[in-house]
């Protein structure tokens, strides 16, 4: 799939914005952590099933930890207050955990998705395009898309890129004697031997920079990734832990059980603001540009789709996006949203800094996900 070159230089030129973030479908999933009901009286219910006597029930996927739940829960609470015929429950997890569940659910029953809509990162969005997971957004309902430049719109409106994060090197500043300056420090520094934390199967965070920095030397590429996996296998003594959640990673870095990890600079900043002894280093080769999208999951009913579109429109308002940036440190794409004062000097909000980013080939990553997992399991995890 071809990907339009973004007008803002910090979005991945190699990434089709059509593959960017996706949502899962309909309610009733496991591990529901919170629900927005209809206890409060609100304005007249304009939801599709108003007057039918049956609630329109949806499940929304949101990221767990690091204040990622604050804004979606606030917006949904206000929406259901004004639409008492709607009920929204939340699935809180990571994309690396949730997307495989969504795909399994789709394969089992395409008309009963695990989640109906939500937040998805570039990796999950690309996989969702490859797996026909997303339903197009309705521009007549999601009118706040007008404030987001066309370069962040996706093919056929299968999601909208609302934010762009940077994956850099997060480390414990109290325990690391020599702060990292290069991606080479991740896999080659003696100081981090056995103290590097990597996300299990999150290949863009440690294979993509390896391909960008050492791919030619190793004879490795997205079309021939095995030498890159073998390199990590040969340097597996760098890896101390494989993680699957934000909170797990934070605990390891805070305690010093891990000293360094490739991770979202924005999420790490919220940890730092909360008192964690961490710092973020932007490698000289560039950080990894990492778009975030809102998407609706295929298989949702027309009533669920309409409600999901309406809530997404509220999440894309200037006020909601500014608040999301405020509480999570995530740079947003809306031209109407203000950058919070505390982030005006943050390099991750800088178009110039973002323009230096490493751009993973999300399409290839999505199409070869199973093969890459097999290489990781066979070559690397057997060495840990």
PDB file of C-alpha atoms in Angstrom, residues 33 61-73 91-94 199 244-250 263-264 266-268 270-271 292 324 327-330:
ATOM      1  CA  UNK A  33     -11.915  -2.148  33.905  1.00  0.00           C
ATOM      2  CA  UNK A  61     -10.036   0.141  23.724  1.00  0.00           C
ATOM      3  CA  UNK A  62      -7.704   2.522  25.569  1.00  0.00           C
ATOM      4  CA  UNK A  63      -4.072   2.256  26.584  1.00  0.00           C
ATOM      5  CA  UNK A  64      -3.340   1.316  30.174  1.00  0.00           C
ATOM      6  CA  UNK A  65      -1.264   3.474  32.510  1.00  0.00           C
ATOM      7  CA  UNK A  66       0.600   6.775  32.103  1.00  0.00           C
ATOM      8  CA  UNK A  67      -2.592   8.870  32.216  1.00  0.00           C
ATOM      9  CA  UNK A  68      -3.712   7.462  28.862  1.00  0.00           C
ATOM     10  CA  UNK A  69      -7.176   6.783  30.267  1.00  0.00           C
ATOM     11  CA  UNK A  70      -7.897  10.275  31.613  1.00  0.00           C
ATOM     12  CA  UNK A  71      -9.238  12.041  28.527  1.00  0.00           C
ATOM     13  CA  UNK A  72     -11.182   9.158  26.936  1.00  0.00           C
ATOM     14  CA  UNK A  73     -12.965   8.471  30.226  1.00  0.00           C
ATOM     15  CA  UNK A  91     -10.741  -2.444  27.714  1.00  0.00           C
ATOM     16  CA  UNK A  92      -7.408  -1.181  29.030  1.00  0.00           C
ATOM     17  CA  UNK A  93      -4.246  -2.860  27.758  1.00  0.00           C
ATOM     18  CA  UNK A  94      -1.404  -2.458  25.267  1.00  0.00           C
ATOM     19  CA  UNK A 199       9.109  -5.135  24.477  1.00  0.00           C
ATOM     20  CA  UNK A 244       4.479  -6.503  27.894  1.00  0.00           C
ATOM     21  CA  UNK A 245       3.091  -3.441  29.708  1.00  0.00           C
ATOM     22  CA  UNK A 246       3.945   0.168  30.502  1.00  0.00           C
ATOM     23  CA  UNK A 247       3.673  -0.384  34.228  1.00  0.00           C
ATOM     24  CA  UNK A 248       6.001  -3.399  34.099  1.00  0.00           C
ATOM     25  CA  UNK A 249       8.604  -1.381  32.220  1.00  0.00           C
ATOM     26  CA  UNK A 250       8.315   1.583  34.559  1.00  0.00           C
ATOM     27  CA  UNK A 263      10.248   3.503  24.543  1.00  0.00           C
ATOM     28  CA  UNK A 264       7.894   6.427  24.014  1.00  0.00           C
ATOM     29  CA  UNK A 266       6.171  11.135  25.812  1.00  0.00           C
ATOM     30  CA  UNK A 267       5.018   8.373  28.142  1.00  0.00           C
ATOM     31  CA  UNK A 268       8.403   8.400  29.850  1.00  0.00           C
ATOM     32  CA  UNK A 270       4.834  11.559  32.384  1.00  0.00           C
ATOM     33  CA  UNK A 271       6.786   9.123  34.587  1.00  0.00           C
ATOM     34  CA  UNK A 292      -1.294   7.241  16.866  1.00  0.00           C
ATOM     35  CA  UNK A 324      -4.560  14.797  26.109  1.00  0.00           C
ATOM     36  CA  UNK A 327      -1.774  14.875  30.735  1.00  0.00           C
ATOM     37  CA  UNK A 328       0.231  12.470  28.545  1.00  0.00           C
ATOM     38  CA  UNK A 329       2.837  14.657  26.848  1.00  0.00           C
ATOM     39  CA  UNK A 330       1.773  13.443  23.396  1.00  0.00           C
TER      40      UNK A 330
END
